[in-house]
Amino acid sequence: MRSQRRVAHGARKQPALEPPGYSRRRPEGTALYGAVRLHMRAFLDGLDEESAGLPAHVQRELESYLRCGILAHGFVRVWCPTCKDDLLVGFSCQGRGICPSCGGRRMADTAARWVDRVLPGVPWRQWVLTVPFELRLWMAWNPALMTDVLSVFQRAIRRRLRLMARAMGHRGGQHASVTVVQRFGSALNLNVHLHSLVAEGVWVPSTADPARPQWVPLRLGQDDVAAVLAAVDVEVTRLLVERGLLAEDEDGDVPLGLPDGDPDRAVELGLMRASIALRVATGPRAGQPVRRVGAPSRPLKASSEGRRKRMHARSGAFDLHAAVLVRRSDRQGLERLGRYLLRPAIATDRLRLRGDGRYEYGLRRAWSDGTTALLFDPHELMEKLAALVPIPRANLVRYHGVLAPAANWRRYVIPQADEEDRICGHRAPGGRVPKDRTPWSQLLRRAFRVQVLRCARCGNARRILAEVTEPDAVKGILEHLGLPLDTEGPVPTRGPPLADLPWAS
C-alpha cells in the first residue's frame, strides 16, 4: 500500500516519458510481436485439433512474450527527486527462446560478468564445432546427449593442450573453457552447435607452491585443430554406437535414427526436424522447402570443398573453426566476442511484414545461390519460433577445466577484487563490485552509453521509486499519461464465416 500511495502522489504531475538518449522499447510495434499476437492462438488451436499439441513450456514461452515490456501488465517507476521528472519501464518476461529483449539483456549481462569476474587476463580462442544434421536433432531433443558430446569436445581440446605443454616440460596442465550451446542459425532454423572460448594455454602446478597454479602460454596451429576434430569424430561416433543410436547399413554408412518414446512431444519433434531441414512441418505446405527470396537471381557458385581455410578442419560431417583469437590486453574485444556467442536467436530488425500478409526474414549474408531472405506464411513463422524454444532446465552455458564450479584452482585463476580495475576497468558506483547480476541501468550505460538513472532535465541522479503491479494503480497512471491500456493479449482464433455454415441460409 505504501508504494502505491507514493506512486499515486507522484502521478499528479505530467512526467516526461523519455529522457534524451533513452528510448523505452516498444515490442508491440515490431513485426515479431504482431505475428505472435495475431497468429499464436490459431497456430496452437490447429495443432491441438490434429494431435496433442505443443508442450506446456513452449506455450508458456509464447504467451509470456506477449506480456514482456507492456506497461499495462505493470512497470517500474524511475523518479528524479530534484525536478520531479520520471519515466516508466515495463517488466521483462525473462524468456530464453524467442524474446529478443530478454535475450539481449542476458547477452550483455553474461558477457560483462565473464570479463569482470570469470575470464582471467590471458589470450582466448573461439572454437566452433558444427555437427551432422541428424545429430543436431538428437542434441536438441536430448540435453543429456548434448552434454556428452560437449564433454567429448572438451576432452579432445584438453588432451591436445596438455600434450603441447608436456612437450615443453610441464605436466599436470589444466585448461580453461566456457561453452555456449547455440540452438539457432541465421535463417530462423534450429541449428545446434557449440561455441567455446578456450584459453590459449594451460595452468600447471607452481614450482614455489604446488597448491597454486601458474600460467603457461601455448600457440596452436592448423595441425592442432585437425587433431582435435579427428578425435571428436572418432569418440562421438563411438559414443553413438554405444548408445544404440547408430546402425550400419549395407553400404557401410551409419544413419542416425529419429528420437521417439514420448508421444506428448511428437509435434515438437516434427517442428524441430523440419526447422533443421528448412522445411515446413504442418499445414497445406507440409514437407515442402521454405520459400526463398532472391534465389533464382544468381547461379550456384563453385563448391569450396577443396579450399583450405586458416585454423579450420573438416572430418566427415563434423566441422571445426578456431581462427578467432583475442589478445590478453583486448578485454573490450573479448566482451564483444562474448556478446556474439550469447546473442539472441531472432533479430527483430530483419523481420518485416509484407503487403501480402507474409513475413520476410532477411539473412545476414547472401547464400551462395543468391538467397537474401526467407519467406514465411504466418503459420510457418509460428512453427519456426516454437522450434527455437529450449527445453527447461537445460543449461546453455557451461564451464570447464579450472573455470568449473568445483575446480580447486578456480579461486586463483578468476580475476580478484584488486585486479578487476586493472583488467576490465568496470566497477559499480561507490566502488562496490556486484556479485550476482549487473543492474539494468549499468548495462545500458556499458553497452549503449545511456545514462538512464541521470535526469535529462536537471542532470541529477534518478532513483527507482516503486514497482507498480496493482491493476487499479497501473490503470490510473497510464490513463493520466495518455498511454494505451491494452494488454495486447493473443487474438482468438477466428471462426468460419456465417455464410459458409449450413444453417446460415
Coordinates of N, CA and C in Angstrom, one line a residue, residues 275-366:
S275 N 12.5 -27.7 -38.9 CA 13.3 -26.5 -38.8 C 14.8 -26.7 -39.2
I276 N 15.4 -27.8 -38.8 CA 16.7 -28.1 -39.1 C 16.9 -28.2 -40.7
A277 N 15.9 -28.9 -41.3 CA 16.0 -29.1 -42.8 C 15.5 -27.9 -43.6
L278 N 15.0 -26.8 -42.9 CA 14.5 -25.7 -43.6 C 13.3 -26.1 -44.4
R279 N 12.4 -26.8 -43.8 CA 11.1 -27.3 -44.4 C 10.0 -26.9 -43.6
V280 N 8.8 -27.0 -44.1 CA 7.5 -26.8 -43.4 C 7.0 -28.1 -42.8
A281 N 6.6 -28.0 -41.5 CA 6.2 -29.2 -40.8 C 4.8 -29.5 -40.9
T282 N 3.9 -28.5 -40.8 CA 2.4 -28.8 -40.8 C 1.8 -27.8 -41.8
G283 N 0.4 -28.0 -41.9 CA -0.3 -27.1 -42.8 C -0.3 -27.6 -44.2
P284 N -0.9 -26.8 -45.1 CA -1.0 -27.2 -46.5 C 0.3 -27.4 -47.3
R285 N 1.4 -26.8 -46.8 CA 2.7 -27.0 -47.4 C 3.6 -27.9 -46.6
A286 N 3.1 -28.8 -45.9 CA 3.9 -29.7 -45.0 C 4.9 -30.5 -45.9
G287 N 6.1 -30.5 -45.5 CA 7.2 -31.3 -46.2 C 7.9 -30.5 -47.3
Q288 N 7.4 -29.3 -47.7 CA 8.0 -28.5 -48.7 C 9.0 -27.6 -48.2
P289 N 10.0 -27.2 -49.0 CA 11.1 -26.3 -48.5 C 10.5 -24.9 -48.2
V290 N 11.2 -24.2 -47.3 CA 10.8 -22.9 -47.0 C 11.1 -22.0 -48.3
R291 N 10.2 -21.1 -48.5 CA 10.3 -20.2 -49.7 C 11.5 -19.3 -49.5
R292 N 12.2 -19.0 -50.6 CA 13.4 -18.1 -50.6 C 13.1 -16.9 -51.4
V293 N 13.8 -15.8 -51.1 CA 13.7 -14.6 -51.8 C 15.1 -14.3 -52.4
G294 N 15.1 -14.1 -53.8 CA 16.3 -13.8 -54.5 C 17.1 -15.0 -54.9
A295 N 16.6 -16.2 -54.7 CA 17.4 -17.4 -55.0 C 17.6 -17.6 -56.5
P296 N 16.6 -17.3 -57.4 CA 16.9 -17.6 -58.8 C 17.7 -16.5 -59.5
S297 N 18.1 -15.4 -58.8 CA 18.8 -14.3 -59.5 C 20.3 -14.6 -59.8
R298 N 20.8 -15.7 -59.1 CA 22.2 -15.9 -59.3 C 22.5 -17.4 -59.3
P299 N 23.3 -17.9 -60.2 CA 23.6 -19.3 -60.2 C 24.5 -19.7 -59.0
L300 N 24.4 -21.0 -58.8 CA 25.2 -21.6 -57.7 C 26.7 -21.4 -57.9
K301 N 27.4 -21.0 -56.9 CA 28.9 -20.9 -57.0 C 29.6 -22.2 -56.9
A302 N 30.8 -22.2 -57.3 CA 31.6 -23.5 -57.2 C 31.8 -23.8 -55.7
S303 N 31.8 -25.1 -55.4 CA 31.9 -25.5 -54.1 C 33.3 -25.2 -53.5
S304 N 33.3 -24.9 -52.3 CA 34.6 -24.5 -51.6 C 35.2 -25.7 -50.9
E305 N 34.8 -26.9 -51.2 CA 35.3 -28.1 -50.5 C 36.8 -28.2 -50.6
G306 N 37.4 -27.9 -51.7 CA 38.8 -28.0 -51.8 C 39.6 -26.9 -51.2
R307 N 39.0 -25.8 -50.9 CA 39.7 -24.7 -50.3 C 40.1 -25.0 -48.9
R308 N 41.2 -24.5 -48.5 CA 41.7 -24.7 -47.1 C 41.8 -23.4 -46.4
K309 N 41.0 -23.3 -45.3 CA 41.0 -22.1 -44.6 C 41.9 -22.2 -43.4
R310 N 42.3 -21.0 -42.9 CA 43.2 -21.0 -41.8 C 42.5 -21.4 -40.5
M311 N 43.2 -22.3 -39.7 CA 42.6 -22.8 -38.4 C 41.2 -23.4 -38.6
H312 N 41.1 -24.2 -39.7 CA 39.8 -24.8 -40.0 C 40.0 -26.3 -40.4
A313 N 39.2 -27.2 -39.9 CA 39.3 -28.6 -40.2 C 37.9 -29.2 -40.5
R314 N 37.9 -30.2 -41.3 CA 36.7 -31.0 -41.6 C 37.0 -32.5 -41.5
S315 N 36.1 -33.2 -40.8 CA 36.2 -34.6 -40.7 C 34.9 -35.2 -40.9
G316 N 34.6 -35.9 -42.0 CA 33.3 -36.4 -42.3 C 32.3 -35.2 -42.3
A317 N 31.2 -35.3 -41.5 CA 30.2 -34.3 -41.4 C 30.5 -33.3 -40.3
F318 N 31.6 -33.5 -39.6 CA 32.0 -32.6 -38.5 C 32.8 -31.5 -39.1
D319 N 32.7 -30.3 -38.5 CA 33.4 -29.1 -38.9 C 33.9 -28.3 -37.7
L320 N 35.1 -27.8 -37.8 CA 35.7 -27.1 -36.6 C 36.4 -25.8 -37.1
H321 N 36.0 -24.7 -36.5 CA 36.7 -23.4 -36.8 C 37.4 -22.9 -35.5
A322 N 38.6 -22.4 -35.6 CA 39.3 -21.9 -34.5 C 40.2 -20.7 -34.9
A323 N 39.7 -19.9 -35.8 CA 40.6 -18.8 -36.3 C 40.6 -17.5 -35.5
V324 N 39.6 -17.3 -34.6 CA 39.4 -16.1 -33.9 C 40.2 -16.2 -32.6
L325 N 41.2 -15.3 -32.4 CA 42.0 -15.2 -31.2 C 42.0 -13.8 -30.7
V326 N 41.6 -13.7 -29.4 CA 41.6 -12.4 -28.7 C 42.8 -12.2 -27.8
R327 N 43.6 -11.2 -28.0 CA 44.8 -11.0 -27.2 C 44.4 -10.7 -25.7
R328 N 45.3 -10.9 -24.8 CA 45.1 -10.8 -23.4 C 44.8 -9.4 -23.0
S329 N 45.3 -8.4 -23.7 CA 45.0 -7.0 -23.4 C 43.7 -6.4 -24.0
D330 N 43.1 -7.2 -24.9 CA 41.9 -6.7 -25.5 C 40.6 -7.2 -24.8
R331 N 40.4 -6.6 -23.6 CA 39.2 -7.0 -22.9 C 37.9 -6.6 -23.5
Q332 N 37.9 -5.4 -24.2 CA 36.7 -5.0 -24.9 C 36.4 -5.9 -26.0
G333 N 37.4 -6.3 -26.7 CA 37.2 -7.3 -27.8 C 36.7 -8.6 -27.3
L334 N 37.2 -9.0 -26.1 CA 36.7 -10.3 -25.5 C 35.2 -10.1 -25.2
E335 N 34.8 -9.0 -24.7 CA 33.4 -8.8 -24.3 C 32.5 -8.8 -25.6
R336 N 33.0 -8.2 -26.6 CA 32.2 -8.2 -27.9 C 32.1 -9.6 -28.4
L337 N 33.2 -10.4 -28.3 CA 33.1 -11.8 -28.7 C 32.1 -12.6 -27.9
G338 N 32.1 -12.3 -26.6 CA 31.2 -12.9 -25.7 C 29.7 -12.6 -26.0
R339 N 29.5 -11.4 -26.4 CA 28.1 -11.0 -26.8 C 27.7 -11.7 -28.1
Y340 N 28.7 -11.9 -29.0 CA 28.4 -12.6 -30.2 C 28.0 -14.1 -29.9
L341 N 28.7 -14.7 -29.0 CA 28.3 -16.1 -28.6 C 27.0 -16.1 -27.9
L342 N 26.6 -15.1 -27.2 CA 25.4 -15.1 -26.4 C 24.2 -14.4 -27.0
R343 N 24.3 -14.0 -28.2 CA 23.3 -13.2 -28.9 C 22.0 -13.9 -29.0
P344 N 20.9 -13.1 -29.0 CA 19.5 -13.8 -29.1 C 19.4 -14.5 -30.5
A345 N 18.3 -15.3 -30.5 CA 18.1 -16.1 -31.7 C 17.5 -15.3 -32.8
I346 N 16.7 -14.3 -32.5 CA 16.0 -13.5 -33.5 C 16.4 -12.1 -33.5
A347 N 16.6 -11.6 -34.7 CA 16.9 -10.2 -34.9 C 15.7 -9.5 -35.4
T348 N 15.0 -8.7 -34.6 CA 13.8 -8.1 -35.0 C 13.9 -7.1 -36.2
D349 N 15.0 -6.5 -36.4 CA 15.2 -5.6 -37.5 C 15.3 -6.3 -38.8
R350 N 15.4 -7.6 -38.8 CA 15.5 -8.4 -40.1 C 14.1 -9.0 -40.4
L351 N 13.1 -8.9 -39.6 CA 11.8 -9.5 -39.8 C 10.8 -8.4 -40.1
R352 N 10.1 -8.5 -41.2 CA 9.1 -7.5 -41.6 C 7.9 -8.1 -42.2
L353 N 6.8 -7.5 -42.0 CA 5.5 -7.9 -42.6 C 5.3 -7.3 -44.0
R354 N 5.1 -8.2 -44.9 CA 4.9 -7.7 -46.3 C 3.5 -7.4 -46.6
G355 N 3.2 -6.7 -47.7 CA 1.9 -6.3 -48.0 C 0.9 -7.4 -48.3
D356 N 1.4 -8.6 -48.7 CA 0.6 -9.8 -48.9 C 0.3 -10.6 -47.7
G357 N 0.7 -10.1 -46.5 CA 0.4 -10.8 -45.3 C 1.4 -11.8 -44.9
R358 N 2.5 -12.0 -45.6 CA 3.6 -13.0 -45.3 C 4.7 -12.2 -44.6
Y359 N 5.6 -13.0 -44.0 CA 6.7 -12.4 -43.2 C 8.0 -12.7 -43.9
E360 N 8.8 -11.7 -44.1 CA 10.1 -11.9 -44.7 C 11.2 -11.7 -43.7
Y361 N 12.1 -12.7 -43.6 CA 13.3 -12.6 -42.7 C 14.6 -12.5 -43.4
G362 N 15.2 -11.4 -43.4 CA 16.5 -11.2 -44.1 C 17.6 -12.0 -43.5
L363 N 18.5 -12.4 -44.4 CA 19.7 -13.1 -44.0 C 20.9 -12.1 -43.7
R364 N 21.8 -12.5 -42.8 CA 22.9 -11.6 -42.5 C 23.8 -11.5 -43.7
R365 N 24.0 -12.6 -44.4 CA 24.8 -12.7 -45.7 C 24.0 -13.5 -46.7
A366 N 24.2 -13.1 -48.0 CA 23.5 -13.8 -49.0 C 24.1 -15.2 -49.2

